[in-house]
mmCIF file of C-alpha atoms in Angstrom:
data_model
loop_
_atom_site.group_PDB
_atom_site.id
_atom_site.type_symbol
_atom_site.label_atom_id
_atom_site.label_comp_id
_atom_site.label_asym_id
_atom_site.label_seq_id
_atom_site.Cartn_x
_atom_site.Cartn_y
_atom_site.Cartn_z
ATOM 1 C CA UNK Q 1 0.000 0.000 0.000
ATOM 2 C CA UNK Q 2 1.829 3.148 -1.181
ATOM 3 C CA UNK Q 3 2.003 6.267 0.939
ATOM 4 C CA UNK Q 4 2.544 9.762 -0.432
ATOM 5 C CA UNK Q 5 3.417 12.869 1.586
ATOM 6 C CA UNK Q 6 1.822 16.178 0.599
ATOM 7 C CA UNK Q 7 2.860 19.714 1.547
ATOM 8 C CA UNK Q 8 0.510 22.674 1.097
ATOM 9 C CA UNK Q 9 0.491 26.462 0.868
ATOM 10 C CA UNK Q 10 -0.151 26.890 4.624
ATOM 11 C CA UNK Q 11 2.756 24.734 5.779
ATOM 12 C CA UNK Q 12 0.824 21.568 6.631
ATOM 13 C CA UNK Q 13 2.135 18.082 5.873
ATOM 14 C CA UNK Q 14 -0.331 15.291 5.143
ATOM 15 C CA UNK Q 15 -0.114 11.642 4.152
ATOM 16 C CA UNK Q 16 -2.266 9.960 1.523
ATOM 17 C CA UNK Q 17 -2.352 6.167 1.305
ATOM 18 C CA UNK Q 18 -4.068 4.069 -1.321
ATOM 19 C CA UNK Q 19 -5.135 0.436 -1.018
ATOM 20 C CA UNK Q 20 -6.492 -0.952 -4.277
ATOM 21 C CA UNK Q 21 -7.708 -4.117 -2.511
ATOM 22 C CA UNK Q 22 -10.003 -2.246 -0.134
ATOM 23 C CA UNK Q 23 -13.640 -1.365 -0.752
ATOM 24 C CA UNK Q 24 -14.223 1.464 -3.243
ATOM 25 C CA UNK Q 25 -15.359 3.876 -0.508
ATOM 26 C CA UNK Q 26 -12.305 3.300 1.716
ATOM 27 C CA UNK Q 27 -9.376 2.822 -0.622
ATOM 28 C CA UNK Q 28 -7.705 6.136 0.245
ATOM 29 C CA UNK Q 29 -6.877 7.590 3.654
ATOM 30 C CA UNK Q 30 -5.890 11.183 4.399
ATOM 31 C CA UNK Q 31 -4.044 12.023 7.611
ATOM 32 C CA UNK Q 32 -2.604 15.316 8.824
ATOM 33 C CA UNK Q 33 0.940 14.807 10.114
ATOM 34 C CA UNK Q 34 1.597 18.467 10.880
ATOM 35 C CA UNK Q 35 -0.965 21.282 11.013
ATOM 36 C CA UNK Q 36 0.561 24.541 9.799
ATOM 37 C CA UNK Q 37 -2.633 26.528 9.268
ATOM 38 C CA UNK Q 38 -1.860 28.819 12.210
ATOM 39 C CA UNK Q 39 1.165 30.356 10.494
ATOM 40 C CA UNK Q 40 -0.563 31.152 7.190
ATOM 41 C CA UNK Q 41 1.067 31.356 3.776
ATOM 42 C CA UNK Q 42 4.328 32.728 5.161
ATOM 43 C CA UNK Q 43 5.262 29.146 6.066
ATOM 44 C CA UNK Q 44 3.985 27.487 2.922
ATOM 45 C CA UNK Q 45 5.919 24.385 1.898
ATOM 46 C CA UNK Q 46 7.858 24.744 -1.344
ATOM 47 C CA UNK Q 47 9.875 21.519 -1.362
ATOM 48 C CA UNK Q 48 9.938 18.140 0.424
ATOM 49 C CA UNK Q 49 12.677 15.504 0.530
ATOM 50 C CA UNK Q 50 12.848 12.139 2.253
ATOM 51 C CA UNK Q 51 15.459 9.579 3.231
ATOM 52 C CA UNK Q 52 14.992 6.116 4.710
ATOM 53 C CA UNK Q 53 16.803 4.832 7.808
ATOM 54 C CA UNK Q 54 17.841 1.410 9.014
ATOM 55 C CA UNK Q 55 14.776 1.115 11.222
ATOM 56 C CA UNK Q 56 11.150 1.686 10.201
ATOM 57 C CA UNK Q 57 11.458 5.483 10.392
ATOM 58 C CA UNK Q 58 12.054 8.107 7.716
ATOM 59 C CA UNK Q 59 13.851 11.450 7.751
ATOM 60 C CA UNK Q 60 11.720 14.210 6.212
ATOM 61 C CA UNK Q 61 13.097 17.611 5.187
ATOM 62 C CA UNK Q 62 10.850 20.540 4.278
ATOM 63 C CA UNK Q 63 11.666 23.955 2.778
ATOM 64 C CA UNK Q 64 9.301 26.809 3.620
ATOM 65 C CA UNK Q 65 8.367 30.134 2.039
ATOM 66 C CA UNK Q 66 9.860 32.147 4.917
ATOM 67 C CA UNK Q 67 13.346 30.757 4.205
ATOM 68 C CA UNK Q 68 13.347 28.143 6.960
ATOM 69 C CA UNK Q 69 14.184 24.464 6.586
ATOM 70 C CA UNK Q 70 12.941 21.781 8.961
ATOM 71 C CA UNK Q 71 14.069 18.241 9.588
ATOM 72 C CA UNK Q 72 11.645 15.751 11.140
ATOM 73 C CA UNK Q 73 11.465 12.064 11.977
ATOM 74 C CA UNK Q 74 8.502 10.166 10.528
ATOM 75 C CA UNK Q 75 7.602 6.869 12.185
ATOM 76 C CA UNK Q 76 5.732 3.978 10.631
ATOM 77 C CA UNK Q 77 2.498 4.922 12.404
ATOM 78 C CA UNK Q 78 2.442 8.418 10.819
ATOM 79 C CA UNK Q 79 3.873 10.230 13.841
ATOM 80 C CA UNK Q 80 6.008 13.255 12.889
ATOM 81 C CA UNK Q 81 8.599 14.465 15.410
ATOM 82 C CA UNK Q 82 10.476 17.720 14.861
ATOM 83 C CA UNK Q 83 14.274 17.473 15.147
ATOM 84 C CA UNK Q 84 16.034 20.536 13.734
ATOM 85 C CA UNK Q 85 15.292 23.857 12.089
ATOM 86 C CA UNK Q 86 17.574 26.382 10.409
ATOM 87 C CA UNK Q 87 17.187 29.335 8.066
ATOM 88 C CA UNK Q 88 18.582 30.248 4.662
ATOM 89 C CA UNK Q 89 19.652 33.847 5.304
ATOM 90 C CA UNK Q 90 20.506 34.630 1.676
ATOM 91 C CA UNK Q 91 16.966 34.231 0.348
ATOM 92 C CA UNK Q 92 14.732 37.261 -0.228
ATOM 93 C CA UNK Q 93 10.957 37.665 -0.131
ATOM 94 C CA UNK Q 94 10.388 37.347 -3.867
ATOM 95 C CA UNK Q 95 12.606 34.251 -4.147
ATOM 96 C CA UNK Q 96 11.888 30.602 -3.418
ATOM 97 C CA UNK Q 97 13.416 27.204 -2.816
ATOM 98 C CA UNK Q 98 13.688 25.397 -6.145
ATOM 99 C CA UNK Q 99 15.567 22.300 -4.978
ATOM 100 C CA UNK Q 100 15.765 20.060 -1.902
ATOM 101 C CA UNK Q 101 17.360 16.635 -1.537
ATOM 102 C CA UNK Q 102 18.727 14.524 1.265
ATOM 103 C CA UNK Q 103 20.638 11.357 1.983
ATOM 104 C CA UNK Q 104 21.042 9.608 5.298
ATOM 105 C CA UNK Q 105 23.095 12.356 6.982
ATOM 106 C CA UNK Q 106 23.038 15.339 4.586
ATOM 107 C CA UNK Q 107 20.478 17.849 3.336
ATOM 108 C CA UNK Q 108 20.993 19.868 0.132
ATOM 109 C CA UNK Q 109 18.957 23.001 -0.546
ATOM 110 C CA UNK Q 110 19.015 25.528 -3.373
ATOM 111 C CA UNK Q 111 17.076 28.751 -3.937
ATOM 112 C CA UNK Q 112 16.111 30.610 -7.094
ATOM 113 C CA UNK Q 113 18.831 33.198 -6.459
ATOM 114 C CA UNK Q 114 21.543 30.506 -6.322
ATOM 115 C CA UNK Q 115 21.960 30.145 -2.550
ATOM 116 C CA UNK Q 116 23.255 26.571 -2.298
ATOM 117 C CA UNK Q 117 23.666 24.906 1.118
ATOM 118 C CA UNK Q 118 24.892 21.551 2.406
ATOM 119 C CA UNK Q 119 23.720 20.700 5.939
ATOM 120 C CA UNK Q 120 25.406 17.726 7.600
ATOM 121 C CA UNK Q 121 23.783 15.959 10.531
ATOM 122 C CA UNK Q 122 25.988 14.732 13.359
ATOM 123 C CA UNK Q 123 25.598 11.458 15.197
ATOM 124 C CA UNK Q 124 24.583 13.338 18.343
ATOM 125 C CA UNK Q 125 21.557 15.604 18.767
ATOM 126 C CA UNK Q 126 23.523 18.785 18.042
ATOM 127 C CA UNK Q 127 22.714 21.326 15.353
ATOM 128 C CA UNK Q 128 23.676 20.503 11.750
ATOM 129 C CA UNK Q 129 26.942 21.773 10.266
ATOM 130 C CA UNK Q 130 26.567 23.945 7.158
ATOM 131 C CA UNK Q 131 28.588 24.604 4.012
ATOM 132 C CA UNK Q 132 27.616 27.411 1.638
ATOM 133 C CA UNK Q 133 28.130 27.930 -2.079
ATOM 134 C CA UNK Q 134 26.879 30.416 -4.663
ATOM 135 C CA UNK Q 135 25.322 29.405 -7.977
ATOM 136 C CA UNK Q 136 23.923 31.612 -10.762
ATOM 137 C CA UNK Q 137 20.654 33.408 -10.080
ATOM 138 C CA UNK Q 138 17.299 33.186 -11.916
ATOM 139 C CA UNK Q 139 17.148 29.440 -11.419
ATOM 140 C CA UNK Q 140 13.904 27.526 -11.961
ATOM 141 C CA UNK Q 141 14.809 23.960 -10.933
ATOM 142 C CA UNK Q 142 17.638 22.057 -9.236
ATOM 143 C CA UNK Q 143 18.142 18.295 -8.955
ATOM 144 C CA UNK Q 144 20.652 16.059 -7.202
ATOM 145 C CA UNK Q 145 22.026 13.109 -9.150
ATOM 146 C CA UNK Q 146 21.202 9.530 -8.223
ATOM 147 C CA UNK Q 147 24.702 8.896 -6.875
ATOM 148 C CA UNK Q 148 24.830 12.286 -5.073
ATOM 149 C CA UNK Q 149 28.130 13.043 -6.854
ATOM 150 C CA UNK Q 150 26.624 15.621 -9.223
ATOM 151 C CA UNK Q 151 23.733 18.053 -9.353
ATOM 152 C CA UNK Q 152 22.073 19.977 -12.185
ATOM 153 C CA UNK Q 153 20.162 23.235 -12.560
ATOM 154 C CA UNK Q 154 18.570 25.430 -15.199
ATOM 155 C CA UNK Q 155 16.539 28.590 -15.358
ATOM 156 C CA UNK Q 156 15.638 31.832 -17.078
ATOM 157 C CA UNK Q 157 18.555 32.532 -19.456
ATOM 158 C CA UNK Q 158 20.493 29.894 -17.517
ATOM 159 C CA UNK Q 159 21.542 26.910 -19.610
ATOM 160 C CA UNK Q 160 21.238 23.417 -18.181
ATOM 161 C CA UNK Q 161 24.399 22.788 -16.148
ATOM 162 C CA UNK Q 162 25.944 19.841 -14.274
ATOM 163 C CA UNK Q 163 28.280 20.328 -11.311
ATOM 164 C CA UNK Q 164 30.458 18.117 -9.149
ATOM 165 C CA UNK Q 165 28.855 18.237 -5.701
ATOM 166 C CA UNK Q 166 32.066 18.143 -3.676
ATOM 167 C CA UNK Q 167 33.930 20.700 -5.783
ATOM 168 C CA UNK Q 168 31.006 23.138 -5.672
ATOM 169 C CA UNK Q 169 31.806 23.888 -2.022
ATOM 170 C CA UNK Q 170 35.525 24.347 -2.573
ATOM 171 C CA UNK Q 171 36.342 28.037 -2.785
ATOM 172 C CA UNK Q 172 38.367 28.916 -5.873
ATOM 173 C CA UNK Q 173 38.664 31.912 -8.135
ATOM 174 C CA UNK Q 174 37.633 31.965 -11.758
ATOM 175 C CA UNK Q 175 40.361 31.201 -14.244
ATOM 176 C CA UNK Q 176 39.529 34.299 -16.265
ATOM 177 C CA UNK Q 177 37.899 37.569 -15.287
ATOM 178 C CA UNK Q 178 35.366 38.350 -18.006
ATOM 179 C CA UNK Q 179 34.990 41.944 -16.816
ATOM 180 C CA UNK Q 180 38.513 42.698 -18.061
ATOM 181 C CA UNK Q 181 37.699 41.673 -21.653
ATOM 182 C CA UNK Q 182 36.914 44.615 -23.980
ATOM 183 C CA UNK Q 183 33.353 44.713 -25.276
ATOM 184 C CA UNK Q 184 34.545 44.852 -28.909
ATOM 185 C CA UNK Q 185 36.556 41.638 -28.516
ATOM 186 C CA UNK Q 186 33.578 39.396 -29.278
ATOM 187 C CA UNK Q 187 35.518 36.192 -29.937
ATOM 188 C CA UNK Q 188 37.404 36.300 -26.650
ATOM 189 C CA UNK Q 189 34.261 37.293 -24.744
ATOM 190 C CA UNK Q 190 32.355 34.389 -26.291
ATOM 191 C CA UNK Q 191 35.084 31.973 -25.181
ATOM 192 C CA UNK Q 192 34.960 33.462 -21.676
ATOM 193 C CA UNK Q 193 31.187 33.041 -21.502
ATOM 194 C CA UNK Q 194 31.599 29.373 -22.462
ATOM 195 C CA UNK Q 195 34.212 28.811 -19.752
ATOM 196 C CA UNK Q 196 33.001 26.570 -16.940
ATOM 197 C CA UNK Q 197 32.737 27.743 -13.345
ATOM 198 C CA UNK Q 198 34.947 26.070 -10.726
ATOM 199 C CA UNK Q 199 33.107 22.856 -9.882
ATOM 200 C CA UNK Q 200 31.050 22.878 -13.087
ATOM 201 C CA UNK Q 201 31.684 19.808 -15.262
ATOM 202 C CA UNK Q 202 29.286 20.360 -18.176
ATOM 203 C CA UNK Q 203 27.028 23.065 -19.561
ATOM 204 C CA UNK Q 204 24.462 22.814 -22.334
ATOM 205 C CA UNK Q 205 24.666 24.936 -25.446
ATOM 206 C CA UNK Q 206 21.659 26.784 -26.750
ATOM 207 C CA UNK Q 207 19.758 25.290 -29.692
ATOM 208 C CA UNK Q 208 20.502 26.749 -33.150
ATOM 209 C CA UNK Q 209 18.977 30.037 -34.257
ATOM 210 C CA UNK Q 210 15.466 30.027 -35.677
ATOM 211 C CA UNK Q 211 14.575 30.241 -39.377
ATOM 212 C CA UNK Q 212 15.057 34.019 -39.261
ATOM 213 C CA UNK Q 213 18.555 33.642 -37.872
ATOM 214 C CA UNK Q 214 17.522 34.997 -34.475
ATOM 215 C CA UNK Q 215 18.832 33.627 -31.194
ATOM 216 C CA UNK Q 216 16.310 31.497 -29.324
ATOM 217 C CA UNK Q 217 15.862 32.535 -25.670
ATOM 218 C CA UNK Q 218 16.756 30.089 -22.892
ATOM 219 C CA UNK Q 219 13.763 29.423 -20.635
ATOM 220 C CA UNK Q 220 14.287 26.170 -18.721
ATOM 221 C CA UNK Q 221 11.397 25.575 -16.317
ATOM 222 C CA UNK Q 222 11.980 22.031 -15.010
ATOM 223 C CA UNK Q 223 14.490 19.194 -15.243
ATOM 224 C CA UNK Q 224 15.263 15.698 -14.008
ATOM 225 C CA UNK Q 225 17.975 13.057 -14.219
ATOM 226 C CA UNK Q 226 17.255 9.950 -16.270
ATOM 227 C CA UNK Q 227 20.732 8.405 -15.994
ATOM 228 C CA UNK Q 228 20.512 4.601 -16.173
ATOM 229 C CA UNK Q 229 22.268 2.555 -13.469
ATOM 230 C CA UNK Q 230 25.958 1.969 -14.164
ATOM 231 C CA UNK Q 231 26.282 4.940 -16.522
ATOM 232 C CA UNK Q 232 29.365 6.188 -14.646
ATOM 233 C CA UNK Q 233 30.323 9.745 -15.511
ATOM 234 C CA UNK Q 234 27.774 9.874 -18.333
ATOM 235 C CA UNK Q 235 24.733 11.937 -17.371
ATOM 236 C CA UNK Q 236 21.344 11.755 -19.095
ATOM 237 C CA UNK Q 237 18.936 14.596 -18.335
ATOM 238 C CA UNK Q 238 15.558 15.934 -19.405
ATOM 239 C CA UNK Q 239 14.703 19.631 -19.438
ATOM 240 C CA UNK Q 240 11.329 21.254 -20.013
ATOM 241 C CA UNK Q 241 10.993 24.778 -21.402
ATOM 242 C CA UNK Q 242 8.527 27.638 -21.273
ATOM 243 C CA UNK Q 243 7.725 26.944 -24.931
ATOM 244 C CA UNK Q 244 6.435 23.458 -24.102
ATOM 245 C CA UNK Q 245 9.455 21.561 -25.461
ATOM 246 C CA UNK Q 246 11.202 18.618 -23.798
ATOM 247 C CA UNK Q 247 14.928 18.306 -24.487
ATOM 248 C CA UNK Q 248 17.036 15.267 -23.764
ATOM 249 C CA UNK Q 249 20.749 15.654 -23.062
ATOM 250 C CA UNK Q 250 23.669 13.224 -22.963
ATOM 251 C CA UNK Q 251 26.742 14.886 -21.462
ATOM 252 C CA UNK Q 252 29.113 12.685 -23.478
ATOM 253 C CA UNK Q 253 27.339 13.256 -26.764
ATOM 254 C CA UNK Q 254 27.883 17.018 -26.842
ATOM 255 C CA UNK Q 255 26.403 20.177 -25.394
ATOM 256 C CA UNK Q 256 23.269 20.394 -27.501
ATOM 257 C CA UNK Q 257 20.256 18.134 -26.927
ATOM 258 C CA UNK Q 258 20.306 14.701 -28.521
ATOM 259 C CA UNK Q 259 16.513 14.912 -28.807
ATOM 260 C CA UNK Q 260 14.257 17.968 -28.923
ATOM 261 C CA UNK Q 261 10.573 17.114 -28.612
ATOM 262 C CA UNK Q 262 8.487 20.083 -29.680
ATOM 263 C CA UNK Q 263 5.150 21.281 -28.270
ATOM 264 C CA UNK Q 264 4.719 18.614 -25.617
ATOM 265 C CA UNK Q 265 3.153 21.140 -23.259
ATOM 266 C CA UNK Q 266 -0.120 22.479 -24.628
ATOM 267 C CA UNK Q 267 -0.722 25.513 -22.399
ATOM 268 C CA UNK Q 268 1.896 27.931 -21.109
ATOM 269 C CA UNK Q 269 4.925 25.660 -21.263
ATOM 270 C CA UNK Q 270 6.010 22.832 -18.991
ATOM 271 C CA UNK Q 271 5.669 22.984 -15.214
ATOM 272 C CA UNK Q 272 6.895 19.619 -13.920
ATOM 273 C CA UNK Q 273 8.795 16.654 -15.294
ATOM 274 C CA UNK Q 274 9.619 13.360 -13.581
ATOM 275 C CA UNK Q 275 11.205 10.124 -14.738
ATOM 276 C CA UNK Q 276 8.974 7.067 -14.439
ATOM 277 C CA UNK Q 277 9.938 3.643 -13.143
ATOM 278 C CA UNK Q 278 9.588 2.044 -16.575
ATOM 279 C CA UNK Q 279 12.242 2.392 -19.244
ATOM 280 C CA UNK Q 280 11.708 5.235 -21.766
ATOM 281 C CA UNK Q 281 8.978 6.748 -19.571
ATOM 282 C CA UNK Q 282 8.552 10.255 -18.162
ATOM 283 C CA UNK Q 283 5.620 12.242 -16.770
ATOM 284 C CA UNK Q 284 5.151 15.907 -17.681
ATOM 285 C CA UNK Q 285 2.584 18.584 -16.868
ATOM 286 C CA UNK Q 286 2.049 22.045 -18.331
ATOM 287 C CA UNK Q 287 0.719 25.332 -16.988
ATOM 288 C CA UNK Q 288 -2.810 24.249 -17.856
ATOM 289 C CA UNK Q 289 -4.443 21.114 -16.486
ATOM 290 C CA UNK Q 290 -2.654 18.572 -18.677
ATOM 291 C CA UNK Q 291 -0.686 15.625 -17.309
ATOM 292 C CA UNK Q 292 0.905 13.231 -19.792
ATOM 293 C CA UNK Q 293 3.068 10.121 -19.945
ATOM 294 C CA UNK Q 294 5.835 10.657 -22.491
ATOM 295 C CA UNK Q 295 7.729 8.089 -24.591
ATOM 296 C CA UNK Q 296 11.376 9.180 -24.479
ATOM 297 C CA UNK Q 297 12.237 7.247 -27.640
ATOM 298 C CA UNK Q 298 10.255 9.488 -29.968
ATOM 299 C CA UNK Q 299 8.663 12.179 -27.791
ATOM 300 C CA UNK Q 300 5.173 10.832 -28.368
ATOM 301 C CA UNK Q 301 2.450 11.102 -25.746
ATOM 302 C CA UNK Q 302 1.563 7.631 -24.492
ATOM 303 C CA UNK Q 303 -1.569 8.724 -22.644
ATOM 304 C CA UNK Q 304 -3.002 11.607 -20.657
ATOM 305 C CA UNK Q 305 -5.071 11.825 -17.489
ATOM 306 C CA UNK Q 306 -8.539 13.361 -17.736
ATOM 307 C CA UNK Q 307 -10.671 15.127 -15.148
ATOM 308 C CA UNK Q 308 -7.995 17.483 -13.759
ATOM 309 C CA UNK Q 309 -9.388 21.009 -13.418
ATOM 310 C CA UNK Q 310 -6.286 22.836 -12.149
ATOM 311 C CA UNK Q 311 -2.615 23.107 -13.038
ATOM 312 C CA UNK Q 312 -0.600 20.164 -11.720
ATOM 313 C CA UNK Q 313 2.027 21.560 -9.355
ATOM 314 C CA UNK Q 314 3.905 18.350 -8.521
ATOM 315 C CA UNK Q 315 3.970 14.656 -9.453
ATOM 316 C CA UNK Q 316 5.651 11.680 -7.799
ATOM 317 C CA UNK Q 317 5.829 8.205 -9.344
ATOM 318 C CA UNK Q 318 6.042 4.983 -7.358
ATOM 319 C CA UNK Q 319 6.612 1.464 -8.755
ATOM 320 C CA UNK Q 320 2.861 0.868 -9.190
ATOM 321 C CA UNK Q 321 1.149 4.264 -9.136
ATOM 322 C CA UNK Q 322 1.583 7.962 -9.856
ATOM 323 C CA UNK Q 323 0.515 10.698 -7.440
ATOM 324 C CA UNK Q 324 -0.195 14.277 -8.479
ATOM 325 C CA UNK Q 325 -1.331 17.457 -6.734
ATOM 326 C CA UNK Q 326 -3.042 20.364 -8.479
ATOM 327 C CA UNK Q 327 -4.337 23.859 -7.854
ATOM 328 C CA UNK Q 328 -7.883 22.501 -7.661
ATOM 329 C CA UNK Q 329 -6.937 21.215 -4.143
ATOM 330 C CA UNK Q 330 -6.994 17.543 -5.042
ATOM 331 C CA UNK Q 331 -4.402 14.855 -4.566
ATOM 332 C CA UNK Q 332 -4.865 12.187 -7.214
ATOM 333 C CA UNK Q 333 -3.661 8.605 -7.503
ATOM 334 C CA UNK Q 334 -3.216 7.400 -11.074
ATOM 335 C CA UNK Q 335 -2.533 4.031 -12.622
ATOM 336 C CA UNK Q 336 0.494 3.613 -14.894
ATOM 337 C CA UNK Q 337 1.493 1.199 -17.632
ATOM 338 C CA UNK Q 338 4.889 0.761 -19.299
ATOM 339 C CA UNK Q 339 5.470 2.021 -22.841
ATOM 340 C CA UNK Q 340 4.935 -0.471 -25.673
ATOM 341 C CA UNK Q 341 7.978 -2.526 -26.752
ATOM 342 C CA UNK Q 342 8.128 -0.714 -30.092
ATOM 343 C CA UNK Q 343 8.233 3.075 -30.207
ATOM 344 C CA UNK Q 344 5.251 4.602 -31.942
ATOM 345 C CA UNK Q 345 3.037 1.582 -31.431
ATOM 346 C CA UNK Q 346 -0.304 2.228 -29.744
ATOM 347 C CA UNK Q 347 -0.384 1.181 -26.095
ATOM 348 C CA UNK Q 348 -2.659 -1.738 -25.305
ATOM 349 C CA UNK Q 349 -3.791 -0.243 -21.975
ATOM 350 C CA UNK Q 350 -4.733 3.275 -20.950
ATOM 351 C CA UNK Q 351 -4.011 4.661 -17.520
ATOM 352 C CA UNK Q 352 -6.722 6.365 -15.498
ATOM 353 C CA UNK Q 353 -7.231 8.348 -12.316
ATOM 354 C CA UNK Q 354 -8.014 5.765 -9.643
ATOM 355 C CA UNK Q 355 -8.713 8.059 -6.701
ATOM 356 C CA UNK Q 356 -8.838 11.742 -5.841
ATOM 357 C CA UNK Q 357 -8.656 13.166 -2.326
ATOM 358 C CA UNK Q 358 -9.742 16.699 -1.445
ATOM 359 C CA UNK Q 359 -7.167 18.290 0.878
ATOM 360 C CA UNK Q 360 -9.001 21.612 1.653
ATOM 361 C CA UNK Q 361 -5.919 23.778 0.957
ATOM 362 C CA UNK Q 362 -3.834 24.175 -2.194
ATOM 363 C CA UNK Q 363 -1.171 21.437 -2.260
ATOM 364 C CA UNK Q 364 2.263 22.463 -3.493
ATOM 365 C CA UNK Q 365 4.382 19.304 -3.516
ATOM 366 C CA UNK Q 366 3.980 15.523 -3.268
ATOM 367 C CA UNK Q 367 6.612 12.801 -2.759
ATOM 368 C CA UNK Q 368 6.502 9.030 -2.466
ATOM 369 C CA UNK Q 369 7.782 7.730 0.897
ATOM 370 C CA UNK Q 370 10.101 5.225 -0.881
ATOM 371 C CA UNK Q 371 8.827 2.229 1.055
ATOM 372 C CA UNK Q 372 8.634 -0.963 -0.945
ATOM 373 C CA UNK Q 373 4.990 -1.685 -1.648
ATOM 374 C CA UNK Q 374 5.536 -5.454 -1.816
ATOM 375 C CA UNK Q 375 6.609 -5.610 1.807
ATOM 376 C CA UNK Q 376 3.323 -4.174 3.045
ATOM 377 C CA UNK Q 377 1.381 -6.578 0.840
ATOM 378 C CA UNK Q 378 3.330 -9.580 2.155
ATOM 379 C CA UNK Q 379 2.750 -8.540 5.771
ATOM 380 C CA UNK Q 380 -0.967 -8.118 5.059
ATOM 381 C CA UNK Q 381 -1.108 -11.595 3.475
ATOM 382 C CA UNK Q 382 0.687 -13.117 6.485
ATOM 383 C CA UNK Q 383 -1.810 -11.503 8.855
ATOM 384 C CA UNK Q 384 -4.678 -12.956 6.823
ATOM 385 C CA UNK Q 385 -3.187 -16.464 6.975
ATOM 386 C CA UNK Q 386 -2.613 -16.173 10.724
ATOM 387 C CA UNK Q 387 -6.256 -15.196 11.155
ATOM 388 C CA UNK Q 388 -7.430 -18.135 9.083
ATOM 389 C CA UNK Q 389 -5.324 -20.554 11.105
ATOM 390 C CA UNK Q 390 -6.708 -19.209 14.352
ATOM 391 C CA UNK Q 391 -10.284 -19.550 13.105
ATOM 392 C CA UNK Q 392 -9.594 -23.059 11.915
ATOM 393 C CA UNK Q 393 -8.175 -24.011 15.315
ATOM 394 C CA UNK Q 394 -11.219 -22.714 17.150
ATOM 395 C CA UNK Q 395 -13.518 -24.742 14.909
ATOM 396 C CA UNK Q 396 -11.642 -27.917 15.746
ATOM 397 C CA UNK Q 397 -12.077 -27.509 19.480
#
């Protein structure tokens, strides 16, 4: 039985579970883990991140609109216990957290103005230790790589970029000061603009000029890693743009996208993008109310989800289901099916919205709790067998 954690605009954290084997009127359960309605929108949740522990508990990190970050312990019975809180002092009122990730002992956070922070948790109950770094401003999205060794970002007139995580926090000066280059020396200035920052390992190059020979603006709105296991230093990424395009990058194949899927987003460009659990699968949403499953082999839309009446603000896939939250104040659980074996072939099955849960306030982010769904099913089956044995024993007496 999967569990998804939802943060909303008032700072509350809720859990939504879905049991497809239960009766139709009781398949979903909504529980409030933390009630933040008293603080109002100043403490709205902008990002959530989770990390599992050796026991049955989870570490949950949350980034809030007032610049604060909280770390809590989530037990198996949906009890949330606050552990630590700190503040990002470099963020301003009009800026926001655009990235949050954590491992077992570290929390990474990044803001739209490039305030990058690494918070390390000690073995004792003391306050976390912090390392600071500065990234470019006007960022729209930030993601940590699967192996935690790299991270990527992109934004408004900020090309997709990949950095080495450890080197990003090592202070070093730029190899060349671009301010000292004369404005009329265009060739040297162009080379300086292409020079990588200390800690940066790869940067995308803008797509070619349009049919009029005009430069195309860079408007990255969302991104995600799709690197397959065992890819080593080779990074595969997806980036969505304000024009509704999805671009696929391979860092070893060059700086320009290896695939550029046009007009995937139908209204106002792309808002979210997430890699699915199946090969060649990704989920994208636009600024309207469209949520699609995308075939990464040819950029075709496998299927879309109907009945959504607000823009989807966040999606989170699990091995069996997909959760989404939208501005219409619903959390939805969707079914998923893998892409067909041959690209371009019509899928045999169509996914649908299985359940929708009204959460009273506008949800902003949803994440899967990363617990294996098969374990819960096996425990439930064992409990059923134990009950049957007990009933059988009582009949024999």
